[in-house]
């Protein structure tokens, strides 16, 4: 029986100045998705571990299941599939947990079927699953998880995802406080209107950040890692956010902000050693 | 008597998705500024041509004069200076005319005095002059004129200007309708609040454009050259804007939008031949 195991990493979306357009993948943690062909018909989720029993085994309700259903329909594949999900990352933490399961599932199926679909063209199936899970499909986590490294979602409609090169020595430290925040709630507290002045500051920073990544200019990356629109609002929902961020900056981080809609907090650093030091300071 | 002549090019600011943060310089047209040391004390503007008598010879009221006054004060230079300005570009046309005179003046003085100041550090003197001329100092035209090529103004306060590399084969066509628009008026019609949804679209496009310039990806440049916030409002002030823009796109331009606050309209093109063809279509 053919069987593949796929690791799908956690991801950081928004990345300070890039609300809804920037994301990057982490080396760890992540989900392990094991998919095998089966003689039984249909898709079955046989096991989920690491979720404290909170994720549904119902294929229609699980992001991995939904992504597989859409991909099978697209491929007109009607064979049987059995999926196991080993969640080795926190859920509801702003690290793209739901996207990771879906990415793991579609990459595994593509592998099982000998790559009928190009890697980047798997994204729409993941987005269908995200839409089912969160009510809205934002491609930032999903694309970063699927493609790795830094991605820019230039446009959601039509979907246009761009990979951004980044300097070798760029490392991230991430901590996640033991509280959960629902993405819907963190969206609801955002104002629908922003001042043009702030918007200009934000896109100046986004342009600077994208240029800094291309030019391996750590100083520019650092100066650009500033969110004048979303963080001032969402930071209020995360107890201790300011002190964790300041600890990161004091320990030498290039910048620090909320991962996705939180409560996880990331910091970008120059060098692995620096990232480890920053991570420890953030924990304290 | 030591004397230098400086050519300061016209510039395109905003560049569709980069309101108040992006600018690029043109090869032509531009201002010629001739500056010479003089035994008389003080700064004198001896001649201005090409302005139909509309620019002030009063040093305190001329952008070139104001920029020189600030630079002389900074350098504690009290020698005499005589300046001629030959305006070889349209004024009030959205091509950075006031910035060009000021840039020409400070570059000329820096040359006369054997470069006491680094090129990029001349920018603040130009911005003082822009502030005097327009009421507000936006660095997009000034920085593009001073540094050449594409620039990103990541931040105005503190000033942070970044040069963006661009592909060799990127050419611009610009036309300027024979109407004048005052920058103040074009600012007044902009809303102070924009929707977060549109702002996200805009910064997605800005990120895509900056990435496209770095990666020499003409398709990405083209997809990103879209302004969903400013152009829909300011385009209404320019008679025939839509048809000129459509003519540019139909003739194969990568994208087209308003130069600065208008009424000039630019198009970016792949190759000089394409730019010439596009320019002709826009004129018709």
Coordinates of C-alpha atoms in Angstrom, one line a residue:
Chain A
X1 CA 0.0 0.0 0.0
X2 CA 1.6 3.3 -1.1
X3 CA 2.0 5.7 1.7
X4 CA 3.7 9.1 2.1
X5 CA 4.5 11.2 5.1
X6 CA 4.8 15.0 4.7
X7 CA 6.0 17.7 7.1
X8 CA 4.1 21.0 6.8
X9 CA 5.7 23.8 8.7
X10 CA 4.2 26.5 11.0
X11 CA 4.2 29.9 9.4
X12 CA 4.2 33.6 10.4
X13 CA 1.8 35.8 8.5
X14 CA 1.5 39.6 8.3
X15 CA 5.1 40.1 9.4
X16 CA 4.6 43.6 10.9
X17 CA 4.2 45.9 7.9
X18 CA 2.7 43.2 5.6
X19 CA -0.9 42.7 6.9
X20 CA -2.6 40.1 4.7
X21 CA 0.2 40.1 2.1
X22 CA 3.4 38.8 3.7
X23 CA 4.2 35.4 5.2
X24 CA 7.2 33.2 5.9
X25 CA 7.7 29.6 7.0
X26 CA 9.5 28.3 10.0
X27 CA 11.8 25.2 10.1
X28 CA 9.8 23.9 13.1
X29 CA 7.3 23.2 14.5
X30 CA 4.7 21.8 12.1
X31 CA 2.2 19.1 11.2
X32 CA 3.0 15.6 10.0
X33 CA 0.5 14.3 7.6
X34 CA 0.6 10.6 6.6
X35 CA -1.5 9.7 3.6
X36 CA -2.0 6.3 2.0
X37 CA -4.0 4.9 -0.9
X38 CA -6.7 2.5 0.2
X39 CA -8.9 -0.1 -1.4
X40 CA -11.9 1.3 0.5
X41 CA -13.5 4.1 -1.4
X42 CA -13.7 7.7 -0.1
X43 CA -11.4 9.6 2.2
X44 CA -11.1 8.6 5.8
X45 CA -9.2 10.4 8.6
X46 CA -8.0 7.5 10.7
X47 CA -6.1 9.2 13.4
X48 CA -5.3 12.7 14.7
X49 CA -2.8 13.1 17.5
X50 CA -1.5 16.2 19.4
X51 CA -4.8 18.0 19.2
X52 CA -6.2 17.0 22.6
X53 CA -9.2 15.6 20.7
X54 CA -10.2 19.0 19.4
X55 CA -9.9 18.5 15.7
X56 CA -12.7 16.8 13.8
X57 CA -12.2 13.4 12.2
X58 CA -15.1 14.3 9.9
X59 CA -13.5 14.8 6.4
X60 CA -16.0 17.6 5.6
X61 CA -14.9 19.5 8.7
X62 CA -11.2 19.0 8.8
X63 CA -9.0 21.4 6.8
X64 CA -6.9 18.5 5.5
X65 CA -10.1 16.6 4.5
X66 CA -11.6 19.6 2.8
X67 CA -8.4 20.3 0.8
X68 CA -8.3 16.6 -0.3
X69 CA -11.9 16.7 -1.3
X70 CA -11.4 19.7 -3.6
X71 CA -8.2 18.3 -5.0
X72 CA -9.8 14.9 -5.7
X73 CA -12.7 16.6 -7.4
X74 CA -10.3 18.6 -9.6
X75 CA -8.3 15.5 -10.6
X76 CA -11.4 13.4 -10.9
X77 CA -9.7 11.0 -8.6
X78 CA -12.1 8.6 -6.9
X79 CA -9.7 6.2 -5.2
X80 CA -9.7 5.6 -1.5
X81 CA -7.4 7.6 0.9
X82 CA -6.6 7.2 4.5
X83 CA -5.1 10.2 6.4
X84 CA -3.4 10.5 9.7
X85 CA -2.6 13.9 11.2
X86 CA 0.1 14.4 13.9
X87 CA -0.2 17.9 15.1
X88 CA 3.1 18.9 16.5
X89 CA 2.4 22.6 16.7
X90 CA 0.0 24.7 18.8
X91 CA -3.5 25.5 17.4
X92 CA -5.2 28.8 17.4
X93 CA -1.9 30.5 18.0
X94 CA -1.3 32.5 14.9
X95 CA 1.1 30.1 13.4
X96 CA -1.0 28.8 10.5
X97 CA -2.1 25.5 12.1
X98 CA -5.1 25.0 9.9
X99 CA -3.2 25.8 6.7
X100 CA -0.4 23.4 7.7
X101 CA -2.7 20.4 7.8
X102 CA -4.3 21.3 4.5
X103 CA -0.9 21.9 2.8
X104 CA 0.4 18.6 4.3
X105 CA -2.6 16.8 2.8
X106 CA -2.5 18.1 -0.7
X107 CA 1.3 17.8 -1.0
X108 CA 1.0 14.2 0.2
X109 CA -1.7 13.4 -2.4
X110 CA 0.3 15.1 -5.1
X111 CA 3.2 12.9 -4.1
X112 CA 1.1 9.7 -4.0
X113 CA -0.2 10.4 -7.5
X114 CA 3.3 11.3 -9.0
X115 CA 2.9 15.0 -9.1
X116 CA 0.0 15.6 -11.5
X117 CA -0.1 19.2 -10.3
X118 CA 2.7 21.8 -10.0
X119 CA 3.5 22.7 -6.4
X120 CA 2.2 26.3 -6.6
X121 CA -1.0 25.2 -8.2
X122 CA -1.9 23.3 -5.1
X123 CA -2.6 26.6 -3.3
X124 CA -6.3 26.9 -4.4
X125 CA -7.2 23.6 -2.7
X126 CA -5.6 24.8 0.5
X127 CA -7.5 28.1 0.3
X128 CA -10.8 26.3 -0.1
X129 CA -10.0 24.5 3.1
X130 CA -9.0 27.8 4.9
X131 CA -12.3 29.3 3.7
X132 CA -14.2 26.4 5.3
X133 CA -12.2 26.7 8.5
X134 CA -12.0 30.5 9.0
X135 CA -14.7 31.9 6.8
X136 CA -12.2 33.8 4.8
X137 CA -9.3 32.6 2.6
X138 CA -6.1 34.5 3.2
X139 CA -3.2 33.0 1.3
X140 CA -0.4 34.3 3.5
X141 CA 0.0 31.3 5.8
X142 CA -1.0 28.8 3.2
X143 CA 1.4 30.1 0.5
X144 CA 4.3 30.4 3.0
X145 CA 3.7 26.8 4.2
X146 CA 3.4 25.4 0.7
X147 CA 6.3 27.3 -1.0
X148 CA 8.6 27.9 1.9
X149 CA 10.6 31.0 2.7
X150 CA 9.1 34.5 2.3
X151 CA 6.1 35.0 0.1
X152 CA 4.1 38.1 -0.9
X153 CA 0.4 37.7 -1.8
X154 CA 0.2 40.6 -4.3
X155 CA -3.4 39.8 -4.9
X156 CA -6.0 37.4 -3.6
X157 CA -8.5 37.8 -6.5
X158 CA -7.0 36.8 -8.9
X159 CA -4.5 34.9 -6.8
X160 CA -0.9 36.1 -7.3
X161 CA 1.8 34.9 -5.0
X162 CA 5.4 35.9 -5.3
X163 CA 8.4 34.3 -3.7
X164 CA 10.8 36.8 -2.2
X165 CA 14.5 35.9 -1.7
X166 CA 16.0 36.6 1.7
X167 CA 19.4 36.7 3.2
X168 CA 20.9 33.4 4.5
X169 CA 21.5 34.7 7.9
X170 CA 17.9 35.7 8.7
X171 CA 16.5 33.7 11.6
X172 CA 13.2 33.9 13.5
X173 CA 12.4 33.4 17.1
X174 CA 8.7 32.8 18.0
X175 CA 7.0 32.4 21.3
X176 CA 3.4 31.6 21.9
X177 CA 1.7 32.6 25.1
X178 CA -0.7 29.9 26.4
X179 CA -3.9 31.8 25.5
X180 CA -6.0 31.3 22.4
X181 CA -7.4 34.0 20.2
X182 CA -10.0 33.4 17.5
X183 CA -9.1 34.8 14.1
X184 CA -12.6 36.0 13.7
X185 CA -12.4 38.1 16.9
X186 CA -9.1 39.6 15.9
X187 CA -10.5 40.6 12.6
X188 CA -13.6 42.1 14.2
X189 CA -11.6 44.6 16.3
X190 CA -9.9 46.1 13.2
X191 CA -11.2 49.4 11.9
X192 CA -12.6 49.2 8.3
X193 CA -11.1 52.6 7.6
X194 CA -7.5 53.7 8.1
X195 CA -6.0 57.1 7.7
X196 CA -4.2 57.7 4.4
X197 CA -1.2 59.0 6.3
X198 CA -0.8 55.7 8.2
X199 CA -1.4 53.7 5.1
X200 CA 1.4 55.6 3.3
X201 CA 3.7 54.9 6.3
X202 CA 2.7 51.2 6.1
X203 CA 3.4 50.8 2.4
X204 CA 6.6 52.7 2.7
X205 CA 7.7 50.1 5.3
X206 CA 6.4 47.2 3.2
X207 CA 8.4 48.5 0.2
X208 CA 11.5 48.9 2.4
X209 CA 11.1 45.4 3.8
X210 CA 10.8 43.8 0.4
X211 CA 13.8 45.8 -0.8
X212 CA 15.7 44.9 2.3
X213 CA 15.1 41.2 1.8
X214 CA 16.2 41.4 -1.9
X215 CA 19.3 43.5 -1.0
X216 CA 20.3 41.5 2.1
X217 CA 20.2 44.8 3.9
X218 CA 19.6 43.9 7.6
X219 CA 19.5 47.5 8.7
X220 CA 16.8 48.3 6.2
X221 CA 14.9 45.1 7.2
X222 CA 15.1 46.3 10.8
X223 CA 13.9 49.9 10.0
X224 CA 11.0 48.6 8.0
X225 CA 9.7 46.1 10.5
X226 CA 7.1 48.4 11.9
X227 CA 3.3 48.1 11.8
X228 CA 1.5 51.4 12.4
X229 CA -2.0 50.0 11.6
X230 CA -2.7 46.5 12.9
X231 CA -0.3 46.0 15.8
X232 CA -1.5 49.0 17.9
X233 CA -5.0 47.5 17.9
X234 CA -4.3 43.7 18.2
X235 CA -1.4 44.2 20.6
X236 CA -4.0 45.1 23.2
X237 CA -5.5 41.6 23.0
X238 CA -2.3 39.9 24.0
X239 CA -1.3 40.2 27.7
X240 CA 2.3 41.3 28.0
X241 CA 2.8 41.9 24.3
X242 CA 4.7 45.2 24.7
X243 CA 7.1 43.7 27.2
X244 CA 7.8 40.6 25.1
X245 CA 8.4 42.8 22.1
X246 CA 10.7 45.2 24.0
X247 CA 12.6 42.2 25.4
X248 CA 13.2 41.0 21.8
X249 CA 14.4 44.4 20.7
X250 CA 16.6 44.9 23.7
X251 CA 18.2 41.5 23.1
X252 CA 19.1 42.6 19.6
X253 CA 16.2 41.5 17.3
X254 CA 15.9 43.3 14.0
X255 CA 12.2 43.7 14.7
X256 CA 9.3 42.0 16.5
X257 CA 5.5 41.9 16.1
X258 CA 2.4 39.6 16.3
X259 CA 2.5 36.4 14.3
X260 CA -0.7 36.3 12.2
X261 CA -3.5 37.4 14.4
X262 CA -1.7 36.3 17.5
X263 CA -1.2 35.5 20.3
X264 CA 2.2 34.2 19.1
X265 CA 4.9 36.8 18.8
X266 CA 7.8 36.6 16.4
X267 CA 11.2 38.3 16.1
X268 CA 13.5 38.4 13.2
X269 CA 17.2 38.2 13.9
X270 CA 20.5 38.3 12.2
X271 CA 22.1 34.9 12.8
X272 CA 21.0 31.7 14.6
X273 CA 22.8 32.6 17.8
X274 CA 21.1 36.0 18.0
X275 CA 17.7 34.3 17.4
X276 CA 18.3 31.9 20.3
X277 CA 19.3 34.7 22.6
X278 CA 16.3 36.8 21.6
X279 CA 14.0 33.8 22.0
X280 CA 15.2 33.3 25.6
X281 CA 14.7 37.0 26.4
X282 CA 11.2 36.9 25.0
X283 CA 10.3 33.8 27.2
X284 CA 11.6 35.5 30.3
Chain B
X1 CA 35.5 82.8 -12.0
X2 CA 34.5 79.3 -11.2
X3 CA 31.3 78.2 -12.8
X4 CA 29.4 74.9 -13.1
X5 CA 26.4 73.8 -15.1
X6 CA 24.2 71.0 -13.8
X7 CA 21.3 69.2 -15.5
X8 CA 18.5 68.2 -13.1
X9 CA 16.0 65.8 -14.7
X10 CA 12.2 65.7 -14.5
X11 CA 10.8 63.0 -12.3
X12 CA 7.7 60.9 -12.0
X13 CA 6.4 60.5 -8.5
X14 CA 3.8 58.1 -7.0
X15 CA 4.2 55.6 -9.9
X16 CA 0.7 54.1 -9.6
X17 CA 0.8 52.0 -6.4
X18 CA 3.5 54.1 -4.6
X19 CA 1.6 57.2 -3.6
X20 CA 4.1 59.5 -1.7
X21 CA 6.8 56.8 -1.5
X22 CA 8.0 56.0 -5.1
X23 CA 9.7 58.1 -7.7
X24 CA 11.9 57.7 -10.7
X25 CA 13.9 60.1 -12.9
X26 CA 13.6 60.6 -16.6
X27 CA 16.6 61.1 -19.0
X28 CA 14.9 64.3 -20.3
X29 CA 13.5 66.9 -20.0
X30 CA 14.9 68.8 -17.1
X31 CA 16.4 72.0 -15.7
X32 CA 19.8 73.5 -16.4
X33 CA 21.2 75.4 -13.5
X34 CA 24.4 77.4 -13.9
X35 CA 26.0 78.5 -10.7
X36 CA 29.2 80.6 -10.3
X37 CA 31.2 82.0 -7.4
X38 CA 31.0 85.8 -7.3
X39 CA 32.9 88.6 -5.5
X40 CA 29.7 90.2 -4.6
X41 CA 28.3 88.9 -1.3
X42 CA 25.0 87.0 -1.1
X43 CA 23.1 84.9 -3.6
X44 CA 21.7 86.4 -6.7
X45 CA 19.5 84.9 -9.4
X46 CA 20.6 86.6 -12.5
X47 CA 18.5 85.0 -15.1
X48 CA 15.6 82.5 -15.6
X49 CA 14.6 81.4 -19.0
X50 CA 11.9 79.1 -20.3
X51 CA 9.4 80.0 -17.6
X52 CA 7.5 82.7 -19.4
X53 CA 8.4 85.1 -16.7
X54 CA 6.5 83.1 -14.0
X55 CA 9.3 82.1 -11.7
X56 CA 10.6 84.6 -9.0
X57 CA 14.1 86.0 -9.2
X58 CA 13.8 86.7 -5.5
X59 CA 16.1 84.2 -3.8
X60 CA 13.8 83.8 -0.9
X61 CA 10.9 82.7 -3.2
X62 CA 12.7 80.6 -5.7
X63 CA 13.1 76.9 -4.9
X64 CA 16.7 76.9 -6.1
X65 CA 17.4 80.0 -4.0
X66 CA 15.8 78.6 -0.9
X67 CA 17.8 75.4 -1.2
X68 CA 21.0 77.3 -1.6
X69 CA 20.3 79.5 1.4
X70 CA 19.8 76.4 3.6
X71 CA 22.9 74.7 2.2
X72 CA 25.0 77.9 2.7
X73 CA 23.8 78.2 6.2
X74 CA 24.6 74.6 7.0
X75 CA 28.1 75.0 5.5
X76 CA 28.6 78.4 7.0
X77 CA 29.5 79.5 3.5
X78 CA 29.1 83.2 3.1
X79 CA 30.7 83.7 -0.3
X80 CA 28.8 85.3 -3.2
X81 CA 26.9 83.1 -5.7
X82 CA 25.2 83.9 -9.0
X83 CA 22.6 81.5 -10.4
X84 CA 21.0 81.1 -13.8
X85 CA 18.1 78.7 -14.3
X86 CA 17.1 77.5 -17.7
X87 CA 13.8 75.7 -17.4
X88 CA 13.6 73.2 -20.1
X89 CA 10.6 71.3 -18.8
X90 CA 7.0 72.2 -18.1
X91 CA 6.0 73.6 -14.8
X92 CA 3.0 72.6 -12.7
X93 CA 2.8 69.4 -14.7
X94 CA 3.5 66.7 -12.1
X95 CA 7.1 66.2 -13.3
X96 CA 8.8 67.6 -10.3
X97 CA 9.7 71.0 -11.8
X98 CA 10.3 72.8 -8.4
X99 CA 12.4 69.9 -7.1
X100 CA 14.6 69.9 -10.2
X101 CA 15.6 73.6 -9.8
X102 CA 16.5 73.0 -6.2
X103 CA 18.4 69.8 -6.9
X104 CA 20.3 71.5 -9.7
X105 CA 21.2 74.4 -7.4
X106 CA 22.5 72.2 -4.5
X107 CA 24.4 69.8 -6.7
X108 CA 26.0 72.8 -8.5
X109 CA 27.1 74.4 -5.2
X110 CA 28.4 71.1 -3.9
X111 CA 30.5 70.8 -7.1
X112 CA 31.7 74.4 -6.8
X113 CA 32.9 73.7 -3.3
X114 CA 34.6 70.4 -4.1
X115 CA 31.9 68.1 -2.6
X116 CA 31.9 68.9 1.1
X117 CA 28.6 67.0 1.3
X118 CA 27.7 63.4 0.2
X119 CA 25.2 63.4 -2.7
X120 CA 22.4 61.8 -0.7
X121 CA 22.9 64.2 2.2
X122 CA 21.9 67.1 -0.1
X123 CA 18.3 66.0 0.1
X124 CA 17.3 67.9 3.2
X125 CA 18.2 71.3 1.6
X126 CA 16.0 70.4 -1.4
X127 CA 13.1 69.4 0.9
X128 CA 13.4 72.8 2.7
X129 CA 12.9 74.4 -0.7
X130 CA 10.0 72.1 -1.5
X131 CA 8.3 72.9 1.8
X132 CA 8.6 76.6 1.0
X133 CA 7.2 76.1 -2.5
X134 CA 4.4 73.5 -1.9
X135 CA 3.7 73.8 1.8
X136 CA 4.7 70.2 2.3
X137 CA 7.9 68.4 1.7
X138 CA 7.5 65.1 -0.1
X139 CA 10.8 63.5 -1.0
X140 CA 9.7 61.4 -3.9
X141 CA 10.4 63.8 -6.7
X142 CA 13.4 65.4 -5.0
X143 CA 15.1 62.1 -4.2
X144 CA 14.5 60.6 -7.6
X145 CA 16.0 63.8 -9.2
X146 CA 19.0 63.9 -6.9
X147 CA 19.9 60.2 -6.9
X148 CA 18.5 59.0 -10.3
X149 CA 16.7 55.8 -11.1
X150 CA 14.0 54.4 -8.9
X151 CA 13.8 55.5 -5.3
X152 CA 11.6 54.5 -2.4
X153 CA 10.9 57.0 0.4
X154 CA 10.4 54.5 3.2
X155 CA 9.9 57.3 5.7
X156 CA 9.8 61.1 5.6
X157 CA 10.3 61.6 9.4
X158 CA 13.1 60.5 9.9
X159 CA 14.1 60.7 6.2
X160 CA 14.9 57.3 4.8
X161 CA 15.4 57.0 1.1
X162 CA 16.3 53.7 -0.6
X163 CA 17.5 53.2 -4.2
X164 CA 15.8 50.4 -6.0
X165 CA 17.6 48.6 -8.8
X166 CA 15.6 48.2 -12.0
X167 CA 15.9 46.2 -15.2
X168 CA 18.0 47.7 -18.1
X169 CA 15.2 47.6 -20.6
X170 CA 12.6 49.5 -18.6
X171 CA 11.7 52.7 -20.4
X172 CA 9.1 55.4 -19.7
X173 CA 6.9 57.4 -22.0
X174 CA 5.4 60.6 -20.5
X175 CA 2.9 63.1 -22.0
X176 CA 1.7 66.3 -20.4
X177 CA -1.6 67.8 -21.4
X178 CA -1.6 71.6 -21.7
X179 CA -3.5 72.2 -18.5
X180 CA -2.1 73.0 -15.1
X181 CA -3.1 71.5 -11.8
X182 CA -2.0 72.9 -8.4
X183 CA -0.5 70.3 -6.1
X184 CA -2.5 71.7 -3.2
X185 CA -5.8 71.2 -5.1
X186 CA -5.0 67.6 -6.0
X187 CA -4.2 66.9 -2.3
X188 CA -7.4 68.5 -1.1
X189 CA -9.6 66.2 -3.1
X190 CA -8.1 63.1 -1.5
X191 CA -10.0 61.5 1.3
X192 CA -8.2 61.4 4.6
X193 CA -9.5 57.9 5.3
X194 CA -9.2 54.9 3.0
X195 CA -10.7 51.4 3.4
X196 CA -8.4 48.8 4.9
X197 CA -9.3 46.5 2.1
X198 CA -8.1 49.0 -0.6
X199 CA -5.0 49.8 1.5
X200 CA -4.1 46.1 1.6
X201 CA -4.5 45.9 -2.2
X202 CA -2.3 48.9 -2.6
X203 CA 0.5 47.6 -0.4
X204 CA 0.3 44.2 -2.1
X205 CA 0.9 46.0 -5.4
X206 CA 3.7 48.1 -4.0
X207 CA 5.4 45.0 -2.6
X208 CA 4.9 43.3 -6.0
X209 CA 6.3 46.3 -7.9
X210 CA 9.4 46.5 -5.7
X211 CA 10.0 42.8 -6.0
X212 CA 9.4 43.0 -9.8
X213 CA 12.1 45.8 -10.2
X214 CA 14.6 43.7 -8.2
X215 CA 13.8 40.5 -10.0
X216 CA 13.6 42.1 -13.5
X217 CA 10.2 40.5 -13.8
X218 CA 8.3 42.6 -16.3
X219 CA 5.1 40.6 -15.9
X220 CA 5.1 41.2 -12.2
X221 CA 5.9 44.9 -12.7
X222 CA 2.9 45.1 -15.1
X223 CA 0.5 43.3 -12.8
X224 CA 1.6 45.5 -9.8
X225 CA 1.2 48.9 -11.6
X226 CA -2.3 49.5 -10.3
X227 CA -3.4 52.3 -8.1
X228 CA -6.8 51.6 -6.4
X229 CA -6.7 54.6 -4.1
X230 CA -5.4 57.8 -5.6
X231 CA -5.9 57.5 -9.4
X232 CA -9.6 56.8 -9.2
X233 CA -10.0 60.3 -7.6
X234 CA -7.3 62.3 -9.3
X235 CA -8.0 60.8 -12.7
X236 CA -11.3 62.7 -12.7
X237 CA -9.4 66.1 -12.7
X238 CA -7.5 65.2 -15.9
X239 CA -9.6 65.5 -19.1
X240 CA -9.2 62.4 -21.2
X241 CA -7.1 60.6 -18.6
X242 CA -8.9 57.2 -19.1
X243 CA -8.5 57.3 -22.9
X244 CA -4.8 58.2 -22.7
X245 CA -4.2 55.4 -20.2
X246 CA -6.1 52.9 -22.3
X247 CA -4.2 54.0 -25.4
X248 CA -1.0 53.3 -23.6
X249 CA -2.1 49.9 -22.4
X250 CA -3.5 49.0 -25.9
X251 CA -0.1 49.9 -27.4
X252 CA 1.6 47.5 -25.1
X253 CA 2.6 49.5 -22.0
X254 CA 3.3 47.5 -18.8
X255 CA 1.2 50.1 -17.0
X256 CA 0.2 53.7 -17.0
X257 CA -0.9 56.2 -14.4
X258 CA -0.7 59.8 -13.3
X259 CA 2.7 61.4 -12.9
X260 CA 2.9 63.0 -9.5
X261 CA -0.4 64.8 -8.9
X262 CA -0.8 65.3 -12.7
X263 CA -1.8 66.3 -15.3
X264 CA 1.2 64.5 -16.9
X265 CA 0.6 60.8 -17.5
X266 CA 3.4 58.2 -17.7
X267 CA 3.6 54.7 -19.0
X268 CA 6.3 52.2 -18.3
X269 CA 7.4 50.0 -21.1
X270 CA 9.7 47.1 -22.0
X271 CA 12.2 48.5 -24.4
X272 CA 12.8 51.9 -26.0
X273 CA 11.0 51.0 -29.2
X274 CA 7.9 50.0 -27.2
X275 CA 8.1 53.2 -25.2
X276 CA 8.2 55.3 -28.4
X277 CA 5.2 53.5 -29.9
X278 CA 3.3 53.9 -26.6
X279 CA 4.2 57.6 -26.4
X280 CA 2.8 58.2 -29.9
X281 CA -0.5 56.3 -29.1
X282 CA -0.9 58.4 -25.9
X283 CA -0.4 61.6 -27.9
X284 CA -3.1 60.6 -30.4

